[in-house]
GROMACS .gro file of C-alpha atoms in nm:
model
  400
    1UNK     CA    1  -0.005  -0.002  -0.006
    2UNK     CA    2   0.101   0.355  -0.071
    3UNK     CA    3   0.109   0.481   0.293
    4UNK     CA    4   0.350   0.184   0.409
    5UNK     CA    5   0.720   0.288   0.428
    6UNK     CA    6   0.638   0.656   0.393
    7UNK     CA    7   0.893   0.769   0.659
    8UNK     CA    8   1.184   0.640   0.462
    9UNK     CA    9   1.192   0.949   0.261
   10UNK     CA   10   1.148   1.197   0.549
   11UNK     CA   11   1.514   1.288   0.575
   12UNK     CA   12   1.540   1.369   0.205
   13UNK     CA   13   1.229   1.602   0.238
   14UNK     CA   14   1.383   1.795   0.521
   15UNK     CA   15   1.639   1.968   0.293
   16UNK     CA   16   1.426   2.041   0.003
   17UNK     CA   17   1.326   2.385   0.098
   18UNK     CA   18   1.680   2.498   0.138
   19UNK     CA   19   1.758   2.368  -0.209
   20UNK     CA   20   1.459   2.539  -0.366
   21UNK     CA   21   1.555   2.873  -0.175
   22UNK     CA   22   1.897   2.872  -0.334
   23UNK     CA   23   1.738   2.871  -0.676
   24UNK     CA   24   1.941   2.568  -0.822
   25UNK     CA   25   1.649   2.492  -1.054
   26UNK     CA   26   1.679   2.806  -1.226
   27UNK     CA   27   1.990   2.729  -1.426
   28UNK     CA   28   1.855   2.388  -1.545
   29UNK     CA   29   1.535   2.568  -1.672
   30UNK     CA   30   1.719   2.806  -1.897
   31UNK     CA   31   1.748   2.550  -2.188
   32UNK     CA   32   1.428   2.357  -2.116
   33UNK     CA   33   1.166   2.603  -2.234
   34UNK     CA   34   1.129   2.881  -2.503
   35UNK     CA   35   0.889   3.071  -2.332
   36UNK     CA   36   0.548   3.015  -2.487
   37UNK     CA   37   0.340   3.204  -2.223
   38UNK     CA   38   0.076   3.433  -2.351
   39UNK     CA   39   0.197   3.791  -2.414
   40UNK     CA   40   0.057   4.085  -2.239
   41UNK     CA   41   0.090   4.470  -2.278
   42UNK     CA   42   0.355   4.625  -2.043
   43UNK     CA   43   0.449   4.979  -1.990
   44UNK     CA   44   0.779   5.067  -2.158
   45UNK     CA   45   1.062   4.901  -1.975
   46UNK     CA   46   1.283   5.173  -2.078
   47UNK     CA   47   1.064   5.437  -1.919
   48UNK     CA   48   1.073   5.247  -1.605
   49UNK     CA   49   1.449   5.194  -1.607
   50UNK     CA   50   1.499   5.564  -1.673
   51UNK     CA   51   1.268   5.661  -1.389
   52UNK     CA   52   1.455   5.432  -1.150
   53UNK     CA   53   1.781   5.579  -1.262
   54UNK     CA   54   1.642   5.929  -1.213
   55UNK     CA   55   1.536   5.839  -0.861
   56UNK     CA   56   1.882   5.709  -0.777
   57UNK     CA   57   2.037   6.032  -0.899
   58UNK     CA   58   1.749   6.256  -0.813
   59UNK     CA   59   1.785   6.646  -0.797
   60UNK     CA   60   1.898   6.783  -0.455
   61UNK     CA   61   1.624   7.038  -0.335
   62UNK     CA   62   1.724   7.396  -0.278
   63UNK     CA   63   1.663   7.456   0.092
   64UNK     CA   64   1.608   7.803   0.208
   65UNK     CA   65   1.538   7.756   0.563
   66UNK     CA   66   1.477   7.526   0.855
   67UNK     CA   67   1.107   7.475   0.760
   68UNK     CA   68   1.205   7.358   0.409
   69UNK     CA   69   1.457   7.124   0.548
   70UNK     CA   70   1.194   6.964   0.792
   71UNK     CA   71   0.948   6.936   0.520
   72UNK     CA   72   1.210   6.759   0.300
   73UNK     CA   73   1.325   6.523   0.568
   74UNK     CA   74   0.950   6.438   0.656
   75UNK     CA   75   0.850   6.368   0.298
   76UNK     CA   76   1.163   6.152   0.240
   77UNK     CA   77   1.079   5.958   0.553
   78UNK     CA   78   0.729   5.897   0.416
   79UNK     CA   79   0.890   5.759   0.105
   80UNK     CA   80   1.119   5.540   0.295
   81UNK     CA   81   0.829   5.393   0.486
   82UNK     CA   82   0.639   5.327   0.153
   83UNK     CA   83   0.945   5.146   0.019
   84UNK     CA   84   0.956   4.931   0.327
   85UNK     CA   85   0.591   4.850   0.288
   86UNK     CA   86   0.643   4.757  -0.072
   87UNK     CA   87   0.946   4.546   0.027
   88UNK     CA   88   0.757   4.349   0.303
   89UNK     CA   89   0.466   4.292   0.066
   90UNK     CA   90   0.706   4.151  -0.209
   91UNK     CA   91   0.883   3.931   0.053
   92UNK     CA   92   0.561   3.793   0.151
   93UNK     CA   93   0.461   3.705  -0.200
   94UNK     CA   94   0.825   3.571  -0.252
   95UNK     CA   95   0.769   3.309   0.038
   96UNK     CA   96   0.440   3.186  -0.122
   97UNK     CA   97   0.606   3.135  -0.457
   98UNK     CA   98   0.904   2.959  -0.285
   99UNK     CA   99   0.657   2.731  -0.115
  100UNK     CA  100   0.504   2.631  -0.450
  101UNK     CA  101   0.859   2.553  -0.571
  102UNK     CA  102   0.931   2.346  -0.266
  103UNK     CA  103   0.605   2.150  -0.327
  104UNK     CA  104   0.721   2.079  -0.685
  105UNK     CA  105   1.057   1.954  -0.546
  106UNK     CA  106   0.896   1.718  -0.303
  107UNK     CA  107   0.670   1.571  -0.565
  108UNK     CA  108   0.980   1.507  -0.792
  109UNK     CA  109   1.162   1.335  -0.514
  110UNK     CA  110   0.876   1.083  -0.431
  111UNK     CA  111   0.961   0.719  -0.450
  112UNK     CA  112   0.888   0.546  -0.774
  113UNK     CA  113   0.583   0.347  -0.647
  114UNK     CA  114   0.433   0.664  -0.480
  115UNK     CA  115   0.494   0.866  -0.785
  116UNK     CA  116   0.321   0.603  -0.998
  117UNK     CA  117   0.024   0.581  -0.775
  118UNK     CA  118  -0.006   0.974  -0.775
  119UNK     CA  119   0.028   0.979  -1.132
  120UNK     CA  120  -0.248   0.720  -1.185
  121UNK     CA  121  -0.488   0.927  -0.972
  122UNK     CA  122  -0.398   1.233  -1.174
  123UNK     CA  123  -0.481   1.039  -1.499
  124UNK     CA  124  -0.813   0.951  -1.350
  125UNK     CA  125  -0.896   1.312  -1.251
  126UNK     CA  126  -0.798   1.427  -1.595
  127UNK     CA  127  -1.010   1.174  -1.751
  128UNK     CA  128  -1.319   1.271  -1.546
  129UNK     CA  129  -1.239   1.630  -1.601
  130UNK     CA  130  -1.226   1.579  -1.985
  131UNK     CA  131  -1.552   1.392  -1.980
  132UNK     CA  132  -1.723   1.687  -1.816
  133UNK     CA  133  -1.549   1.934  -2.055
  134UNK     CA  134  -1.740   1.776  -2.347
  135UNK     CA  135  -2.065   1.918  -2.218
  136UNK     CA  136  -1.916   2.264  -2.192
  137UNK     CA  137  -2.004   2.556  -2.408
  138UNK     CA  138  -1.722   2.575  -2.654
  139UNK     CA  139  -1.831   2.932  -2.768
  140UNK     CA  140  -1.621   3.056  -2.485
  141UNK     CA  141  -1.271   3.163  -2.570
  142UNK     CA  142  -1.104   3.119  -2.249
  143UNK     CA  143  -0.840   2.848  -2.244
  144UNK     CA  144  -0.762   2.559  -2.005
  145UNK     CA  145  -0.432   2.719  -1.934
  146UNK     CA  146  -0.622   3.046  -1.831
  147UNK     CA  147  -0.860   2.842  -1.620
  148UNK     CA  148  -0.574   2.671  -1.437
  149UNK     CA  149  -0.415   3.025  -1.372
  150UNK     CA  150  -0.740   3.159  -1.226
  151UNK     CA  151  -0.855   2.855  -1.024
  152UNK     CA  152  -0.592   2.888  -0.729
  153UNK     CA  153  -0.701   3.258  -0.694
  154UNK     CA  154  -1.077   3.225  -0.756
  155UNK     CA  155  -1.185   3.396  -0.444
  156UNK     CA  156  -0.955   3.673  -0.488
  157UNK     CA  157  -1.001   3.765  -0.844
  158UNK     CA  158  -1.296   4.021  -0.819
  159UNK     CA  159  -1.090   4.225  -0.568
  160UNK     CA  160  -0.783   4.185  -0.798
  161UNK     CA  161  -0.967   4.309  -1.102
  162UNK     CA  162  -1.078   4.624  -0.912
  163UNK     CA  163  -0.727   4.663  -0.781
  164UNK     CA  164  -0.596   4.658  -1.137
  165UNK     CA  165  -0.842   4.909  -1.267
  166UNK     CA  166  -0.761   5.130  -0.978
  167UNK     CA  167  -0.387   5.082  -1.037
  168UNK     CA  168  -0.415   5.165  -1.413
  169UNK     CA  169  -0.617   5.492  -1.331
  170UNK     CA  170  -0.363   5.578  -1.071
  171UNK     CA  171  -0.092   5.519  -1.320
  172UNK     CA  172  -0.240   5.770  -1.560
  173UNK     CA  173  -0.288   6.013  -1.289
  174UNK     CA  174   0.081   5.965  -1.187
  175UNK     CA  175   0.213   6.008  -1.529
  176UNK     CA  176   0.006   6.333  -1.564
  177UNK     CA  177   0.145   6.447  -1.237
  178UNK     CA  178   0.510   6.381  -1.345
  179UNK     CA  179   0.458   6.571  -1.670
  180UNK     CA  180   0.303   6.874  -1.488
  181UNK     CA  181   0.562   6.871  -1.220
  182UNK     CA  182   0.838   6.861  -1.480
  183UNK     CA  183   0.698   7.150  -1.660
  184UNK     CA  184   0.659   7.344  -1.339
  185UNK     CA  185   1.009   7.273  -1.230
  186UNK     CA  186   1.150   7.370  -1.574
  187UNK     CA  187   0.941   7.697  -1.565
  188UNK     CA  188   1.069   7.782  -1.219
  189UNK     CA  189   1.437   7.715  -1.326
  190UNK     CA  190   1.373   7.958  -1.612
  191UNK     CA  191   1.208   8.215  -1.371
  192UNK     CA  192   1.532   8.190  -1.155
  193UNK     CA  193   1.755   8.228  -1.440
  194UNK     CA  194   1.574   8.540  -1.560
  195UNK     CA  195   1.571   8.697  -1.215
  196UNK     CA  196   1.957   8.617  -1.181
  197UNK     CA  197   1.986   8.795  -1.522
  198UNK     CA  198   1.792   9.104  -1.413
  199UNK     CA  199   2.007   9.124  -1.102
  200UNK     CA  200   2.327   9.109  -1.303
  201UNK     CA  201   2.178   9.378  -1.533
  202UNK     CA  202   2.120   9.608  -1.235
  203UNK     CA  203   2.481   9.562  -1.128
  204UNK     CA  204   2.591   9.676  -1.477
  205UNK     CA  205   2.357   9.970  -1.461
  206UNK     CA  206   2.488  10.071  -1.120
  207UNK     CA  207   2.832  10.086  -1.251
  208UNK     CA  208   2.728  10.285  -1.558
  209UNK     CA  209   2.538  10.526  -1.348
  210UNK     CA  210   2.820  10.569  -1.103
  211UNK     CA  211   3.058  10.651  -1.402
  212UNK     CA  212   2.799  10.892  -1.540
  213UNK     CA  213   2.746  11.079  -1.208
  214UNK     CA  214   3.123  11.109  -1.145
  215UNK     CA  215   3.158  11.220  -1.510
  216UNK     CA  216   2.898  11.490  -1.464
  217UNK     CA  217   3.064  11.628  -1.142
  218UNK     CA  218   3.393  11.641  -1.295
  219UNK     CA  219   3.233  11.834  -1.595
  220UNK     CA  220   3.064  12.077  -1.365
  221UNK     CA  221   3.390  12.155  -1.183
  222UNK     CA  222   3.580  12.211  -1.514
  223UNK     CA  223   3.311  12.437  -1.620
  224UNK     CA  224   3.306  12.628  -1.295
  225UNK     CA  225   3.673  12.692  -1.291
  226UNK     CA  226   3.686  12.782  -1.668
  227UNK     CA  227   3.392  13.016  -1.663
  228UNK     CA  228   3.356  13.114  -1.284
  229UNK     CA  229   2.976  13.062  -1.345
  230UNK     CA  230   2.754  12.949  -1.052
  231UNK     CA  231   2.702  12.583  -1.070
  232UNK     CA  232   2.480  12.526  -0.765
  233UNK     CA  233   2.171  12.430  -0.954
  234UNK     CA  234   2.344  12.192  -1.185
  235UNK     CA  235   2.522  12.027  -0.884
  236UNK     CA  236   2.185  11.985  -0.703
  237UNK     CA  237   2.045  11.844  -1.028
  238UNK     CA  238   2.318  11.584  -1.057
  239UNK     CA  239   2.292  11.492  -0.670
  240UNK     CA  240   1.917  11.460  -0.714
  241UNK     CA  241   1.957  11.233  -1.023
  242UNK     CA  242   2.210  11.017  -0.834
  243UNK     CA  243   1.968  10.992  -0.528
  244UNK     CA  244   1.662  10.888  -0.742
  245UNK     CA  245   1.872  10.640  -0.947
  246UNK     CA  246   2.017  10.494  -0.624
  247UNK     CA  247   1.666  10.451  -0.470
  248UNK     CA  248   1.547  10.288  -0.785
  249UNK     CA  249   1.834  10.040  -0.806
  250UNK     CA  250   1.806   9.936  -0.439
  251UNK     CA  251   1.436   9.900  -0.484
  252UNK     CA  252   1.479   9.664  -0.789
  253UNK     CA  253   1.761   9.481  -0.620
  254UNK     CA  254   1.554   9.416  -0.308
  255UNK     CA  255   1.266   9.294  -0.519
  256UNK     CA  256   1.487   9.062  -0.719
  257UNK     CA  257   1.626   8.912  -0.393
  258UNK     CA  258   1.273   8.851  -0.260
  259UNK     CA  259   1.176   8.700  -0.591
  260UNK     CA  260   1.465   8.444  -0.606
  261UNK     CA  261   1.392   8.330  -0.254
  262UNK     CA  262   1.038   8.269  -0.339
  263UNK     CA  263   1.122   8.093  -0.665
  264UNK     CA  264   1.377   7.858  -0.485
  265UNK     CA  265   1.111   7.771  -0.251
  266UNK     CA  266   0.884   7.664  -0.523
  267UNK     CA  267   1.156   7.482  -0.684
  268UNK     CA  268   1.219   7.292  -0.373
  269UNK     CA  269   0.861   7.202  -0.331
  270UNK     CA  270   0.838   7.088  -0.694
  271UNK     CA  271   1.144   6.872  -0.674
  272UNK     CA  272   1.026   6.705  -0.350
  273UNK     CA  273   0.675   6.641  -0.495
  274UNK     CA  274   0.845   6.508  -0.825
  275UNK     CA  275   1.060   6.266  -0.631
  276UNK     CA  276   0.769   6.129  -0.434
  277UNK     CA  277   0.553   6.086  -0.751
  278UNK     CA  278   0.853   5.906  -0.921
  279UNK     CA  279   0.862   5.655  -0.639
  280UNK     CA  280   0.488   5.588  -0.660
  281UNK     CA  281   0.536   5.554  -1.045
  282UNK     CA  282   0.795   5.283  -1.017
  283UNK     CA  283   0.608   5.087  -0.738
  284UNK     CA  284   0.280   5.103  -0.915
  285UNK     CA  285   0.401   4.989  -1.249
  286UNK     CA  286   0.609   4.689  -1.094
  287UNK     CA  287   0.273   4.590  -0.912
  288UNK     CA  288   0.095   4.608  -1.249
  289UNK     CA  289   0.338   4.412  -1.444
  290UNK     CA  290   0.367   4.134  -1.173
  291UNK     CA  291   0.001   4.104  -1.167
  292UNK     CA  292  -0.047   4.085  -1.542
  293UNK     CA  293   0.217   3.808  -1.550
  294UNK     CA  294   0.063   3.630  -1.238
  295UNK     CA  295  -0.284   3.615  -1.387
  296UNK     CA  296  -0.191   3.585  -1.755
  297UNK     CA  297  -0.385   3.891  -1.883
  298UNK     CA  298  -0.297   4.218  -2.075
  299UNK     CA  299  -0.461   4.474  -1.882
  300UNK     CA  300  -0.764   4.522  -1.656
  301UNK     CA  301  -1.013   4.508  -1.930
  302UNK     CA  302  -0.878   4.181  -2.059
  303UNK     CA  303  -0.872   4.053  -1.699
  304UNK     CA  304  -1.238   4.140  -1.647
  305UNK     CA  305  -1.340   3.973  -1.983
  306UNK     CA  306  -1.155   3.661  -1.907
  307UNK     CA  307  -1.307   3.658  -1.557
  308UNK     CA  308  -1.648   3.681  -1.697
  309UNK     CA  309  -1.579   3.383  -1.934
  310UNK     CA  310  -1.435   3.197  -1.633
  311UNK     CA  311  -1.748   3.251  -1.435
  312UNK     CA  312  -1.958   3.126  -1.713
  313UNK     CA  313  -1.739   2.824  -1.755
  314UNK     CA  314  -1.788   2.749  -1.388
  315UNK     CA  315  -2.165   2.779  -1.416
  316UNK     CA  316  -2.170   2.530  -1.691
  317UNK     CA  317  -1.959   2.288  -1.500
  318UNK     CA  318  -2.215   2.279  -1.223
  319UNK     CA  319  -2.473   2.131  -1.455
  320UNK     CA  320  -2.286   1.825  -1.523
  321UNK     CA  321  -2.201   1.648  -1.179
  322UNK     CA  322  -2.266   1.298  -1.272
  323UNK     CA  323  -1.911   1.196  -1.208
  324UNK     CA  324  -1.877   1.434  -0.893
  325UNK     CA  325  -1.849   1.146  -0.634
  326UNK     CA  326  -1.559   0.966  -0.834
  327UNK     CA  327  -1.396   1.288  -0.900
  328UNK     CA  328  -1.404   1.405  -0.525
  329UNK     CA  329  -1.272   1.073  -0.406
  330UNK     CA  330  -0.967   1.090  -0.645
  331UNK     CA  331  -0.910   1.451  -0.545
  332UNK     CA  332  -0.913   1.359  -0.175
  333UNK     CA  333  -0.681   1.074  -0.236
  334UNK     CA  334  -0.445   1.297  -0.419
  335UNK     CA  335  -0.442   1.556  -0.142
  336UNK     CA  336  -0.384   1.293   0.115
  337UNK     CA  337  -0.091   1.152  -0.087
  338UNK     CA  338   0.067   1.478  -0.142
  339UNK     CA  339   0.028   1.573   0.214
  340UNK     CA  340   0.208   1.253   0.312
  341UNK     CA  341   0.503   1.369   0.089
  342UNK     CA  342   0.516   1.698   0.287
  343UNK     CA  343   0.345   1.917   0.007
  344UNK     CA  344   0.216   2.222   0.195
  345UNK     CA  345  -0.019   2.354  -0.071
  346UNK     CA  346  -0.172   2.013  -0.171
  347UNK     CA  347  -0.506   2.148  -0.271
  348UNK     CA  348  -0.375   2.348  -0.571
  349UNK     CA  349  -0.245   2.041  -0.744
  350UNK     CA  350  -0.605   1.916  -0.812
  351UNK     CA  351  -0.612   2.185  -1.078
  352UNK     CA  352  -0.256   2.100  -1.190
  353UNK     CA  353  -0.272   1.729  -1.237
  354UNK     CA  354  -0.162   1.769  -1.589
  355UNK     CA  355   0.171   1.884  -1.462
  356UNK     CA  356   0.207   1.580  -1.267
  357UNK     CA  357   0.129   1.356  -1.555
  358UNK     CA  358   0.321   1.558  -1.816
  359UNK     CA  359   0.665   1.660  -1.716
  360UNK     CA  360   0.671   1.943  -1.969
  361UNK     CA  361   0.376   2.100  -1.823
  362UNK     CA  362   0.565   2.076  -1.477
  363UNK     CA  363   0.854   2.242  -1.644
  364UNK     CA  364   0.634   2.530  -1.758
  365UNK     CA  365   0.484   2.576  -1.405
  366UNK     CA  366   0.826   2.580  -1.248
  367UNK     CA  367   0.950   2.836  -1.519
  368UNK     CA  368   0.659   3.049  -1.449
  369UNK     CA  369   0.712   3.052  -1.070
  370UNK     CA  370   1.089   3.120  -1.124
  371UNK     CA  371   0.984   3.405  -1.345
  372UNK     CA  372   0.746   3.546  -1.069
  373UNK     CA  373   1.015   3.500  -0.809
  374UNK     CA  374   1.273   3.684  -1.028
  375UNK     CA  375   1.032   3.978  -1.069
  376UNK     CA  376   0.983   3.975  -0.697
  377UNK     CA  377   1.360   3.983  -0.631
  378UNK     CA  378   1.406   4.280  -0.878
  379UNK     CA  379   1.112   4.459  -0.711
  380UNK     CA  380   1.275   4.406  -0.369
  381UNK     CA  381   1.631   4.535  -0.497
  382UNK     CA  382   1.484   4.823  -0.672
  383UNK     CA  383   1.304   4.931  -0.366
  384UNK     CA  384   1.622   4.866  -0.152
  385UNK     CA  385   1.819   5.086  -0.397
  386UNK     CA  386   1.556   5.356  -0.379
  387UNK     CA  387   1.557   5.372  -0.010
  388UNK     CA  388   1.924   5.369   0.004
  389UNK     CA  389   1.918   5.663  -0.249
  390UNK     CA  390   1.684   5.858  -0.027
  391UNK     CA  391   1.887   5.787   0.289
  392UNK     CA  392   2.201   5.895   0.112
  393UNK     CA  393   2.052   6.215   0.016
  394UNK     CA  394   1.927   6.280   0.376
  395UNK     CA  395   2.272   6.214   0.503
  396UNK     CA  396   2.422   6.445   0.250
  397UNK     CA  397   2.178   6.723   0.355
  398UNK     CA  398   2.247   6.666   0.721
  399UNK     CA  399   2.624   6.670   0.680
  400UNK     CA  400   2.607   6.974   0.444
   0.00000   0.00000   0.00000
């Protein structure tokens, strides 16, 4: 019987999880599969990479006072907290994917008799399932592969569709914000440049006016000694001209200094907001890409259409339950056998029997899980880099 002698393999199973966590299967998979999964629409990878690079070398805000510095630190602390939340979320999902890979490894390492019995049960389950499929409405376009992708997450799909719609709307809003903030920042830099040019022009005018006043005074002195004419009124005129000109120059110079302080504060605010929005952009597009890959969809609309077809397919299945008892019995036996092997998520293999029967299908599932795990690793690494960049900027500001 299958259950006798089960404990002989226990020591071999104890180390499986460590093997999976080291990712040894990934190198063996590189030549086994050519990547025939359904394509889906992504945001331009180049834009995301450029955005990540901009975040790592983001502009340093112009701080004009203690209030600006405090605001800058607070905003960046909020950004760090958001990064840490994203990292924790990705790590939790990473553990789930790793658990699935561990289960695959345990199944592969089953004894020959055990594996043969599991494979026979899976064949029976597949046969019963195919018999029911003959009665299904073939007008539906959803594939069996898509059904298998949805089945493990059936209870979560409605919420996931809403999340994807919200994420796409949020992405559009973020892109609009980035565009507007960049325009605002460029406009403010132009304003600051114009004010500096006006201030430099005032300096030049001051020099010219000083030379002119001195020249007029010298001229009046020469005329006085040459003609002995009373030059009191011309002297007073020159003094009045000098006084009015000096007052105007001081007023304009003071106004320019006030304007440049105000513009620099606006620049600081624009840069801080732009950096926060860039972080949100990167995190949101990573979540969208991962979920599209996870559920095998192109976008939220495609997700909803496939979900509707999935629901119809499930309704049709309920009409044909002649073989329910036999199918349930096989499912229960499969779960018991897999749990005896140490498989943690045994229930999901009811919808993945084909992978146990067909090694090529198992390779595809393993490849897909490794892809998901790689995306999660990259997501964690990117968030770590972003967090380090923000911390470095804060350190530079503190040490400045």
